[in-house]
CSV table of C-alpha atoms in Angstrom, one decimal:
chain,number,residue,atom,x,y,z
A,1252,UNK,CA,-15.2,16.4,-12.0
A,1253,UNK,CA,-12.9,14.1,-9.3
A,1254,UNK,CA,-12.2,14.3,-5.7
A,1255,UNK,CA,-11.6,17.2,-3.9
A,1256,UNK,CA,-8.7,16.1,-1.9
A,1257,UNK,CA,-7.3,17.3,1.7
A,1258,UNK,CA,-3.4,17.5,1.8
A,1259,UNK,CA,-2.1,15.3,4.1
A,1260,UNK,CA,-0.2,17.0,7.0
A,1261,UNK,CA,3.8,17.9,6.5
A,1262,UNK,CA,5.6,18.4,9.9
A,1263,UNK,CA,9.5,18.4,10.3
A,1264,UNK,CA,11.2,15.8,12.4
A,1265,UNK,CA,9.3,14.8,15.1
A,1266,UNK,CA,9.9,13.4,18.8
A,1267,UNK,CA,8.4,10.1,20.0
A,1268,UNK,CA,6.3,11.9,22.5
A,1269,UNK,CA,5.0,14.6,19.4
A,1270,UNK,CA,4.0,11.8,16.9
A,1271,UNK,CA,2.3,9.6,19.9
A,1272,UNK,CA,0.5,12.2,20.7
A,1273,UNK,CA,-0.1,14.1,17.9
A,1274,UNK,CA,-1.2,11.6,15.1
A,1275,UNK,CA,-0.8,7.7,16.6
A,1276,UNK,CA,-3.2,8.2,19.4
A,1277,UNK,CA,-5.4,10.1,17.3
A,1278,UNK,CA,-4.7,7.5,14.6
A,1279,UNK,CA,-3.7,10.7,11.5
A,1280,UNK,CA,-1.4,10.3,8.8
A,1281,UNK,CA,1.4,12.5,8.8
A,1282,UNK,CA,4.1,13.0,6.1
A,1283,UNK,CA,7.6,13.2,8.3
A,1284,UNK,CA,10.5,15.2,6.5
A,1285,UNK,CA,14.0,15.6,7.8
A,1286,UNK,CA,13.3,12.1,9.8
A,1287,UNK,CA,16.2,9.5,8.0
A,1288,UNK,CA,18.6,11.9,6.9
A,1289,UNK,CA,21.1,10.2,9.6
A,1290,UNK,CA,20.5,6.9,7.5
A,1291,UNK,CA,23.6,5.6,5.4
A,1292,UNK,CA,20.4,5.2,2.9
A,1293,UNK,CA,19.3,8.5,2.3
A,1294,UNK,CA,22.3,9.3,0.3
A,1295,UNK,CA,23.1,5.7,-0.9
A,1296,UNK,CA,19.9,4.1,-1.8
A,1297,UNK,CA,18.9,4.6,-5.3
A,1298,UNK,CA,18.3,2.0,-8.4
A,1299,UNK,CA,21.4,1.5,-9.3
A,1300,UNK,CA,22.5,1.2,-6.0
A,1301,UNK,CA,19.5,-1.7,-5.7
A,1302,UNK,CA,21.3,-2.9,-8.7
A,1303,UNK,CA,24.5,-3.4,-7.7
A,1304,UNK,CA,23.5,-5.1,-4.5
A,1305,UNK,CA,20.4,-7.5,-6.2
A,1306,UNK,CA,21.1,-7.2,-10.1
A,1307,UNK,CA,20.6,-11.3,-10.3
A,1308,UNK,CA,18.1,-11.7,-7.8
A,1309,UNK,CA,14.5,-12.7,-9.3
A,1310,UNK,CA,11.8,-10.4,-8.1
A,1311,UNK,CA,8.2,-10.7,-8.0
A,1312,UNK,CA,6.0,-8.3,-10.6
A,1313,UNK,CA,2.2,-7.1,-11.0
A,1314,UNK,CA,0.9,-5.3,-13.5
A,1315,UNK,CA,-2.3,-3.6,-13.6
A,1316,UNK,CA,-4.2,-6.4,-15.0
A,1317,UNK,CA,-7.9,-7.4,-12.6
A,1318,UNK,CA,-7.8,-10.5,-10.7
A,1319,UNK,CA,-7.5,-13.4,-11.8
A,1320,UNK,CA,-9.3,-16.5,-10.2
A,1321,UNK,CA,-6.9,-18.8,-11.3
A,1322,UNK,CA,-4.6,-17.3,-8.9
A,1323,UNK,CA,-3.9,-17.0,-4.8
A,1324,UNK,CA,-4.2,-13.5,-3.6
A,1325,UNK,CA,-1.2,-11.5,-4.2
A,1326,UNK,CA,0.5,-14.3,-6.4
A,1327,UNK,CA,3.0,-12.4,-8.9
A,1328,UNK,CA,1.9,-11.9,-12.7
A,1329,UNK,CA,5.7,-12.7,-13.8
A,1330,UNK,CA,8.8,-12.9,-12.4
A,1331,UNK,CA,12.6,-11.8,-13.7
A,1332,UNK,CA,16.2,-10.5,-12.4
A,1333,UNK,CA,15.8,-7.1,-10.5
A,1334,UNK,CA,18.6,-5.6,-13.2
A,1335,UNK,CA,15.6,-6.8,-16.2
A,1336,UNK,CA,13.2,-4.7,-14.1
A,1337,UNK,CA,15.6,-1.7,-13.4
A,1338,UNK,CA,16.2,-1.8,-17.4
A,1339,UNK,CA,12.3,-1.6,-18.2
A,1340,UNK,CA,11.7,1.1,-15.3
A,1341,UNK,CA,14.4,3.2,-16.9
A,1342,UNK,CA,13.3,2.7,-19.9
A,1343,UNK,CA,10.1,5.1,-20.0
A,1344,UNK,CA,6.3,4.5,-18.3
A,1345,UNK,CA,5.6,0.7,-17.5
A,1346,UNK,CA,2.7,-0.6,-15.0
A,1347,UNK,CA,5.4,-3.3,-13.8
A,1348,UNK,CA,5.7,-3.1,-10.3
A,1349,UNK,CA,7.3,-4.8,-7.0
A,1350,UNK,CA,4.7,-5.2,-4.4
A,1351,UNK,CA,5.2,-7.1,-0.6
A,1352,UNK,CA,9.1,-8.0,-1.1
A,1353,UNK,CA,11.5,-8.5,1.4
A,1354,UNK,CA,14.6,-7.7,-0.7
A,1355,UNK,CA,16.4,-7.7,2.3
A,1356,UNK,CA,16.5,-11.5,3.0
A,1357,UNK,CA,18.2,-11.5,-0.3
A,1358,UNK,CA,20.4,-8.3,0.2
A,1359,UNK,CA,21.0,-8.2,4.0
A,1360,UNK,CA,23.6,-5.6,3.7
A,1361,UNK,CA,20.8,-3.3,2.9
A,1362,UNK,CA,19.3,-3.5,6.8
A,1363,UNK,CA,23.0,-1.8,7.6
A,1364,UNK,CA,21.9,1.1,5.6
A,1365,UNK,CA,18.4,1.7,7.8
A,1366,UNK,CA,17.6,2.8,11.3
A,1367,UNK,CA,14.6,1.4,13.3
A,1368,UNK,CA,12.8,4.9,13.7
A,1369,UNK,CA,12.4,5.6,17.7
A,1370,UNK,CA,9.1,7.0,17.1
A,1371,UNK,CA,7.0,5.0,20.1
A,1372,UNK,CA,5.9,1.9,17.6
A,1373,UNK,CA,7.2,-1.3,18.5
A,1374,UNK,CA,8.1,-2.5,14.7
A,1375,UNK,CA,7.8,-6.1,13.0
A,1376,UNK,CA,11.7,-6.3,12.8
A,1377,UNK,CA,11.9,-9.0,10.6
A,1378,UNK,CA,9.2,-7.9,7.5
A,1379,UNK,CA,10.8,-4.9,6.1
A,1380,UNK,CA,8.9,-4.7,2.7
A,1381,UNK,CA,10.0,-3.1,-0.3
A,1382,UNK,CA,7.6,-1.6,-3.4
A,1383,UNK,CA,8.9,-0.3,-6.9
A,1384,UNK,CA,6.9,1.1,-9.3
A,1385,UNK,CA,8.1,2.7,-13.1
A,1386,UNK,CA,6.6,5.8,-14.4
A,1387,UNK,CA,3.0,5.9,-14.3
A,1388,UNK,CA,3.0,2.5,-12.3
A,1389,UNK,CA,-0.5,2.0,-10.1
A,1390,UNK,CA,-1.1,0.4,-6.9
A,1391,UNK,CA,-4.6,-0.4,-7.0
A,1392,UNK,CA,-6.9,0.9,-3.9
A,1393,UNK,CA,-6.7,-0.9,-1.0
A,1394,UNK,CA,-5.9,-1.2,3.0
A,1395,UNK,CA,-3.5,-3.9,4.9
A,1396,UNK,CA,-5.0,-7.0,5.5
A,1397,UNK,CA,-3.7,-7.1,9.0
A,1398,UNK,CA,-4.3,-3.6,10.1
A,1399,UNK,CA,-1.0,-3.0,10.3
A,1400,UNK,CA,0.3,0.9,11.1
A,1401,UNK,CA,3.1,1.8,8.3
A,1402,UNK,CA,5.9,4.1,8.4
A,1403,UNK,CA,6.3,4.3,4.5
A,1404,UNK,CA,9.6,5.5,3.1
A,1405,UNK,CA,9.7,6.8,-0.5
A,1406,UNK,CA,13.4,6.6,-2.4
A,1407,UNK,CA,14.7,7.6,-5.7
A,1408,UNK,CA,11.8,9.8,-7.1
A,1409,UNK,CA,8.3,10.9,-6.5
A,1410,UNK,CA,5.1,9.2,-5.9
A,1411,UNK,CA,1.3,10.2,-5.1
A,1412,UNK,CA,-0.2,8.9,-2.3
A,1413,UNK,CA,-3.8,8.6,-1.8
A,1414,UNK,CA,-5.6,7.6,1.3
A,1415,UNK,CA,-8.9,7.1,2.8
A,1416,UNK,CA,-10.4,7.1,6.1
A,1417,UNK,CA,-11.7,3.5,7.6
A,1418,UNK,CA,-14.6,5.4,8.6
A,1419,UNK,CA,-15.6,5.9,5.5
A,1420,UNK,CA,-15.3,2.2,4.5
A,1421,UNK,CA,-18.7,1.6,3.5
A,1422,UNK,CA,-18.7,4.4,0.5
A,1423,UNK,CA,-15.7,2.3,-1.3
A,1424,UNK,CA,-17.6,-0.7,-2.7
A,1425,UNK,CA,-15.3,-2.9,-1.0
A,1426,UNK,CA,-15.0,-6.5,-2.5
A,1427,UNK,CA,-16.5,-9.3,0.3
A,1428,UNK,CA,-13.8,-11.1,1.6
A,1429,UNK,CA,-11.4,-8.8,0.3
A,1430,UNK,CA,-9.7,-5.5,1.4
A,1431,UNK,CA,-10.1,-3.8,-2.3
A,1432,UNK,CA,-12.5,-1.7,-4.1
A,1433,UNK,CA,-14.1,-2.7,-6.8
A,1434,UNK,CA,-11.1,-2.9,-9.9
A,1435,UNK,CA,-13.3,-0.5,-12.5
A,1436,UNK,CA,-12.6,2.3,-10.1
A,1437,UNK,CA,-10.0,4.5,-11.4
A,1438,UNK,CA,-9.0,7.3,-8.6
A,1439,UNK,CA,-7.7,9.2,-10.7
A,1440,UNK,CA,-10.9,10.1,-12.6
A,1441,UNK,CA,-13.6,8.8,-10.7
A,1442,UNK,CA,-17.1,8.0,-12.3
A,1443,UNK,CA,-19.5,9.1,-10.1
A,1444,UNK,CA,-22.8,8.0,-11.9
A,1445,UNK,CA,-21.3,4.5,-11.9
A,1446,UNK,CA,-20.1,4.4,-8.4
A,1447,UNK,CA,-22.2,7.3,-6.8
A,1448,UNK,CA,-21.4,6.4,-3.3
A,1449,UNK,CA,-17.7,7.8,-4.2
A,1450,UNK,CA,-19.0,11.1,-3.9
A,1451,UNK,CA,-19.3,10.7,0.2
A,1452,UNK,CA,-15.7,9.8,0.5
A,1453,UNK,CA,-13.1,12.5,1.5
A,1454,UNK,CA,-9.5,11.6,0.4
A,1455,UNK,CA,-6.2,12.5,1.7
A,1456,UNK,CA,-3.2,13.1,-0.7
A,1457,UNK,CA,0.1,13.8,-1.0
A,1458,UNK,CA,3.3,13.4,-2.8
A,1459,UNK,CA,6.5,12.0,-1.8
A,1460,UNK,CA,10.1,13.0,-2.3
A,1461,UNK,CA,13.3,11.0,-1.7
A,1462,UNK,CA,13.8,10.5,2.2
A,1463,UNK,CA,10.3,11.3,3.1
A,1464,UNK,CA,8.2,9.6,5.2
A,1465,UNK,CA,4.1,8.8,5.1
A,1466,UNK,CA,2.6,7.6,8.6
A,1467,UNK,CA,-0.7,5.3,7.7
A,1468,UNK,CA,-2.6,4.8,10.6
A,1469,UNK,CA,-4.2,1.3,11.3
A,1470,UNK,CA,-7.0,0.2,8.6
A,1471,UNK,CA,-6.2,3.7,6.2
A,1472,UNK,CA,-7.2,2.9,2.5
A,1473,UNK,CA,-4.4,3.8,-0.1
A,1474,UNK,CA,-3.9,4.4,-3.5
A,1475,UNK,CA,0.0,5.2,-5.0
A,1476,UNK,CA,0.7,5.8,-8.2
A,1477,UNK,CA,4.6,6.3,-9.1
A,1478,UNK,CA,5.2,9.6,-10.9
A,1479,UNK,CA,8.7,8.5,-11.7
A,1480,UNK,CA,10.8,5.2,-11.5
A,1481,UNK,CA,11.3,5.1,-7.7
A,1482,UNK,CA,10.6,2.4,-4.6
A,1483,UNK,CA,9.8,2.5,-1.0
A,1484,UNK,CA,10.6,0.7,2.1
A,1485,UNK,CA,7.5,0.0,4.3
A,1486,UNK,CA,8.4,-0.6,8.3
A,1487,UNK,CA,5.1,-2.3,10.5
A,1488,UNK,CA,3.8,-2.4,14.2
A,1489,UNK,CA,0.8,-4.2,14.5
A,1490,UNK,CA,-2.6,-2.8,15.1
A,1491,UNK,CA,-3.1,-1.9,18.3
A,1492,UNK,CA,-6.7,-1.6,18.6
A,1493,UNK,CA,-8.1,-4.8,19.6
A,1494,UNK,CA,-11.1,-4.8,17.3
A,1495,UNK,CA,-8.2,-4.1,14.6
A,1496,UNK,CA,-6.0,-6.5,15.9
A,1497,UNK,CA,-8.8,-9.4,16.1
A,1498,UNK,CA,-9.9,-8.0,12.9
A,1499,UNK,CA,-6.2,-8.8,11.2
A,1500,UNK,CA,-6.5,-12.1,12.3
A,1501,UNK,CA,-9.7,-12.9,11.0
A,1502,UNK,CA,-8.7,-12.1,7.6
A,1503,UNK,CA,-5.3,-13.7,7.6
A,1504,UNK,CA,-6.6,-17.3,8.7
A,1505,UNK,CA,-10.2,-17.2,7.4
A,1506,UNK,CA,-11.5,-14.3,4.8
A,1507,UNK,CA,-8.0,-15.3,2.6
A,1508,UNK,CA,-8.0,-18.9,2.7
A,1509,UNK,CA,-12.3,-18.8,2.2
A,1510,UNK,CA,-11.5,-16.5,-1.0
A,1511,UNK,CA,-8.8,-18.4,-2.0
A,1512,UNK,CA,-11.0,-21.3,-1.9
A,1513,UNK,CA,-14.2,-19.8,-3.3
A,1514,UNK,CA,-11.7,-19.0,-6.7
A,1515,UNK,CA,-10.7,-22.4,-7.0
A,1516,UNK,CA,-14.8,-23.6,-6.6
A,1517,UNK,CA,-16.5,-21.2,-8.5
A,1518,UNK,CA,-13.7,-19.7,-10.8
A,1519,UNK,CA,-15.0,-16.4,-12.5
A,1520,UNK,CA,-18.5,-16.6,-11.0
A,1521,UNK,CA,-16.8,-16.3,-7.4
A,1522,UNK,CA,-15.7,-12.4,-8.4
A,1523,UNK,CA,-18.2,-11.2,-10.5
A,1524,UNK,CA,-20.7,-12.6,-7.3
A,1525,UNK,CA,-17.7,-9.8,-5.5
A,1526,UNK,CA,-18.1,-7.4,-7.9
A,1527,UNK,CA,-22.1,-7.4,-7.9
A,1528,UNK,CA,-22.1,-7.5,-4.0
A,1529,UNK,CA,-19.5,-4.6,-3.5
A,1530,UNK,CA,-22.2,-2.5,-6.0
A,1531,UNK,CA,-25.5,-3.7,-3.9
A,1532,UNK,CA,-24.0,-3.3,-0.4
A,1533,UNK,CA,-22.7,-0.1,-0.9
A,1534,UNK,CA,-25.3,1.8,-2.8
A,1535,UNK,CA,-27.7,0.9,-0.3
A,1536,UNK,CA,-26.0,2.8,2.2
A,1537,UNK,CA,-26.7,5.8,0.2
């Protein structure tokens, strides 16, 4: 038995004043069709297309591997050319992926491609992240450390979305000092005796097409898993909730560096104190 998921949403193009309205003041994602077809990138932008214009360019990868204390938070597991990766992706299922890259300051032509979306946000014009995934390819559960709301483009093939509700936080066994689960969850086939407090926690899903576009509120949890070789363009406003915002900041200058330190102190001891904590807190809320 999994989750029994609510489908997130699907609206056609949408005005400033229908998405303010309609899902940012009421802080609901949205999936957004029809939105970027006036891009040069809707018709351009595919993997050999990224290919052509970053081939040589050396990229950061993750694989699906837990964390490792030996390592800063959201340090790469290996590096190599994009064109090495693009091989691998179209080779058949791999869990190497591209995750927080601004290909763009190496392949600036690629901003000529994009429109800023008029859609009421003010966007973070100069962090426009990029995330490739091959077949099968996970993202593990998680929300933005900054509370960020994310207008999340999906290019060159299909990819699951998952997401949570922040109000529902306190069912996820959230790591301390972190903004993950605990890694022995699998979404896809949750264990409920293990993790019982999982069965409180109402997820969204949906899956996105070429040109499509996912609105994740401030805070959301996600979970993506790529269905087939593909990558997405993620565009930011900051939060604009002030406990969100003042949230954000707390965890960029203190929570990351603390963590960061704790690894280097305590080594393995540091996340299996994490992963013991995220079990105790939560269950107790049950």
């Amino acid at each position: 038995m999994g989750f029994e998921y609510i489908e997130i949403e699907r609206v056609s193009k949408l005005t400033k004043k229908e998405f303010i309205e309609n899902y940012y003041n009421k802080q609901k994602p949205v999936v957004i069709t029809n939105q970027i077809e006036d891009w040069p990138a809707f018709t351009k932008w595919n993997l050999e297309y990224i290919r052509h214009l970053a081939g040589d360019k050396m990229v950061p990868l993750y694989d699906s591997r837990k964390t490792d204390y030996t390592k800063k938070v959201n340090e790469p597991d290996f590096t190599m050319t994009m064109s090495e990766y693009i091989d691998i992706m179209q080779k058949g299922p791999t869990d190497l992926r591209i995750f927080l890259y601004n290909l763009m300051k190496d392949a600036p032509s690629m901003k000529d491609d994009m429109r800023w979306p008029d859609l009421g946000l003010r966007l973070i014009k100069s962090l426009p992240l990029v995330f490739f995934g091959g077949e099968d390819a996970k993202v593990f559960m998680h929300y933005d450390i900054d509370f960020p709301n994310i207008f999340h483009f999906h290019f060159d093939g299909k990819k699951q979305c998952v997401l949570v509700d922040p109000k529902e936080t306190k069912y996820m066994y959230r790591l301390p000092y972190s903004w993950i689960c605990h890694e022995e969850i699998d979404f896809d086939n949750p264990d409920f005796e293990k993790f019982p407090a999982l069965k409180k926690v109402n997820p969204y899903i949906t899956h996105l097409n070429h040109g499509e576009m996912l609105y994740m509120p401030e805070g959301w949890w996600h979970y993506m898993k790529y269905q087939t070789p593909g990558f997405s363009l993620s565009l930011r406003s900051l939060a604009g909730r002030p406990k969100n915002l003042i949230g954000g900041l707390r965890n960029v200058v203190i929570n990351r560096l603390y963590d960061n330190f704790m690894r280097k102190r305590k080594g393995q001891a540091w996340l299996d104190y994490k992963d013991a904590e995220a079990i105790r807190k939560t269950n107790a809320e049950l």
